């Protein structure tokens, strides 16, 4: 998470000097605020806790921080795995556009020469092409990040939803849950789609192998 600016709430102006230099290591940009009017310039009143002059219900800050950590971790894994799946899809599409010409695809998925002859060289090219596509799909689906996400993601999402129930009054918590649900579902759908594409290529390779065995 990249932090652009930190708001520091100190109720009494005379106590500001006692805190010395804030954030001496990171030197992150920050604003020191000491009254509700100043705070409302940056945060909506319904998002401010009562102690800071707002109307938002009080929430456990430690639980909120833990919730955000869980959300950021799962979002990061989803984004990383999603990018790799998209790359694989594009590469597979490029492979499809390079399908050997001069043949037509039958119902079984086997490329049959348009003149019905036994063109072995053409079939070998087709077989190598399918094998390359299958390796591409297998490599994408065996990616370590994707494998961990598919194994641990459902449990992580359940933890996030359980934590969110304890922080249900927080608008950003509700938004965080919605975002992580959507992204995890998108990655899951993309992975299943890639599995289906891989299975189709395996079936075509098996069909080619059966045809070859009959010759």
C-alpha positions as a printed Julia matrix, in Angstrom:
215×3 Matrix{Float64}:
   0.0     0.0     0.0
   1.42    3.38   -1.0
   0.69    6.18    1.46
   0.45    9.67    0.02
  -0.23   11.62    3.18
  -0.84   10.83    6.85
  -3.31   12.77    8.99
  -2.18   13.04   12.61
  -4.92   13.82   15.13
  -3.77   15.58   18.31
  -6.56   17.02   20.4
  -4.64   19.76   22.17
  -2.54   22.25   20.22
  -0.13   22.73   23.08
   0.73   19.02   23.0
   1.94   19.07   19.4
   5.44   20.16   20.29
   5.93   17.22   22.64
   5.79   14.76   19.75
   8.95   16.08   18.1
   9.6    15.3    14.45
   7.04   12.86   13.1
   8.04    9.99   10.77
  11.8    10.74   10.83
  12.68    7.58    8.88
  10.13    7.55    6.07
   9.66   11.34    6.03
   6.19   10.71    4.66
   4.07   13.79    4.03
   1.7    14.45    6.92
  -0.74   16.96    8.38
  -1.11   17.59   12.11
  -4.71   18.42   12.99
  -6.13   19.38   16.36
  -9.81   20.2    15.8
 -12.83   18.74   14.07
 -13.15   21.59   11.57
  -9.64   20.98   10.22
 -10.2    17.25   10.11
 -13.4    17.6     8.09
 -11.42   19.31    5.34
  -9.86   15.91    4.6
 -12.37   13.33    5.84
 -16.16   13.28    5.49
 -17.98   13.82    8.77
 -19.77   10.48    8.58
 -16.38    8.76    8.29
 -14.85   10.49   11.3
 -15.14    8.92   14.76
 -16.9    10.93   17.44
 -13.6    11.55   19.25
 -12.42   13.49   16.19
 -15.59   15.52   15.83
 -17.38   13.18   13.43
 -20.4    10.91   13.43
 -18.93    7.55   12.46
 -19.36    4.69   14.92
 -16.29    3.74   16.88
 -14.42    0.7    15.54
 -11.5    -1.3    16.84
  -8.47    0.16   15.08
  -6.34   -2.95   15.65
  -8.99   -5.13   14.0
  -9.32   -2.63   11.16
  -5.57   -2.75   10.51
  -5.56   -6.56   10.5
  -8.5    -6.54    8.11
  -6.67   -4.23    5.71
  -3.58   -6.46    5.84
  -5.63   -9.5     4.88
  -7.36   -7.63    2.06
  -4.12   -6.22    0.64
  -2.46   -9.63    0.76
  -5.28  -11.37   -1.12
  -5.66   -8.52   -3.61
  -1.94   -8.61   -4.36
  -2.03  -12.37   -4.98
  -5.1   -12.02   -7.22
  -3.53   -9.24   -9.26
  -0.27  -11.14   -9.72
  -1.99  -14.37  -10.73
  -4.47  -12.48  -12.92
  -1.7   -10.78  -14.88
  -0.07  -14.12  -15.6
  -3.35  -15.66  -16.72
  -4.0   -12.73  -19.05
  -0.49  -13.07  -20.5
  -1.1   -16.78  -21.1
  -4.44  -16.07  -22.79
  -2.84  -13.54  -25.14
   0.02  -15.89  -25.93
  -2.44  -18.7   -26.6
  -4.4   -16.43  -28.89
  -1.19  -15.69  -30.76
  -0.57  -19.42  -31.08
  -4.09  -19.88  -32.43
  -3.53  -17.23  -35.08
  -0.49  -19.21  -36.19
  -2.42  -22.45  -36.78
  -1.01  -24.25  -39.83
  -3.03  -23.48  -42.97
  -4.21  -25.79  -45.7
  -6.34  -27.96  -43.45
  -9.83  -27.99  -42.04
 -10.84  -29.0   -38.52
 -13.3   -31.87  -38.31
 -15.84  -32.62  -35.61
 -13.26  -34.58  -33.63
 -10.89  -31.61  -33.61
  -8.45  -33.32  -35.99
  -7.08  -31.29  -38.86
  -8.0   -33.14  -42.05
  -6.3   -32.12  -45.29
  -8.7   -30.4   -47.62
  -7.84  -32.86  -50.42
  -8.54  -35.87  -48.1
  -4.97  -37.1   -48.69
  -2.61  -38.43  -46.03
  -0.31  -35.46  -45.67
   1.92  -36.6   -42.8
   4.02  -33.48  -42.72
   0.95  -31.32  -42.2
  -0.3   -33.54  -39.39
   3.08  -33.43  -37.7
   3.0   -29.63  -37.77
  -0.49  -29.68  -36.32
   0.58  -32.06  -33.56
   3.6   -29.93  -32.65
   1.38  -26.86  -32.62
  -1.1   -28.47  -30.21
   1.73  -29.71  -28.0
   3.15  -26.18  -27.77
  -0.27  -24.83  -26.8
  -0.72  -27.56  -24.21
   2.67  -26.79  -22.65
   1.75  -23.11  -22.5
  -1.51  -23.85  -20.67
   0.16  -26.31  -18.3
   2.89  -23.81  -17.43
   0.36  -21.05  -16.72
  -1.82  -23.27  -14.51
   1.17  -24.62  -12.56
   2.36  -21.12  -11.63
   3.19  -21.09   -7.91
   1.27  -17.89   -7.17
  -1.86  -19.18   -8.88
  -1.57  -22.57   -7.19
  -1.33  -20.95   -3.74
  -4.2   -18.63   -4.52
  -6.48  -21.46   -5.62
  -5.51  -23.52   -2.59
  -5.56  -20.84    0.12
  -7.75  -18.15   -1.43
 -11.16  -19.48   -0.33
 -10.03  -19.71    3.3
  -8.49  -16.22    3.13
 -11.72  -14.83    1.7
 -13.69  -16.47    4.52
 -11.38  -14.85    7.09
 -11.87  -11.46    5.46
 -15.65  -11.84    5.46
 -15.62  -12.91    9.11
 -13.47   -9.93   10.09
 -15.74   -7.64    8.08
 -18.76   -8.72   10.13
 -17.07   -7.28   13.21
 -16.42   -4.02   11.35
 -19.71   -3.81    9.48
 -20.22   -0.12   10.28
 -17.15    0.88    8.27
 -17.81    1.9     4.67
 -14.24    1.21    3.52
 -14.46   -2.29    5.02
 -17.57   -3.02    2.96
 -15.86   -1.68   -0.16
 -12.78   -3.78    0.55
 -14.83   -6.97    0.85
 -16.66   -6.25   -2.39
 -13.46   -5.55   -4.26
 -11.63   -8.66   -3.1
 -14.65  -10.89   -3.8
 -14.92   -9.56   -7.35
 -11.22   -9.91   -8.16
 -10.94  -13.39   -6.67
 -13.99  -14.52   -8.67
 -12.52  -13.09  -11.89
  -9.22  -14.91  -11.41
 -11.05  -18.15  -10.61
 -13.14  -17.86  -13.79
 -10.04  -17.16  -15.88
  -8.24  -20.19  -14.43
 -11.23  -22.46  -15.15
 -11.42  -21.11  -18.69
  -7.74  -21.86  -19.25
  -8.27  -25.38  -17.89
 -11.06  -25.91  -20.41
  -8.83  -24.72  -23.25
  -6.09  -27.07  -22.09
  -8.49  -30.01  -21.94
  -9.62  -29.33  -25.51
  -6.03  -29.48  -26.7
  -5.39  -32.7   -24.8
  -8.43  -34.24  -26.45
  -7.22  -33.19  -29.9
  -3.8   -34.67  -29.19
  -5.4   -37.94  -28.07
  -7.51  -37.99  -31.24
  -4.42  -37.43  -33.38
  -2.63  -40.22  -31.52
  -5.54  -42.61  -32.16
  -5.55  -41.72  -35.85
  -1.81  -42.22  -36.05
  -2.11  -45.64  -34.4
  -4.66  -46.74  -37.0
  -2.4   -45.92  -39.92
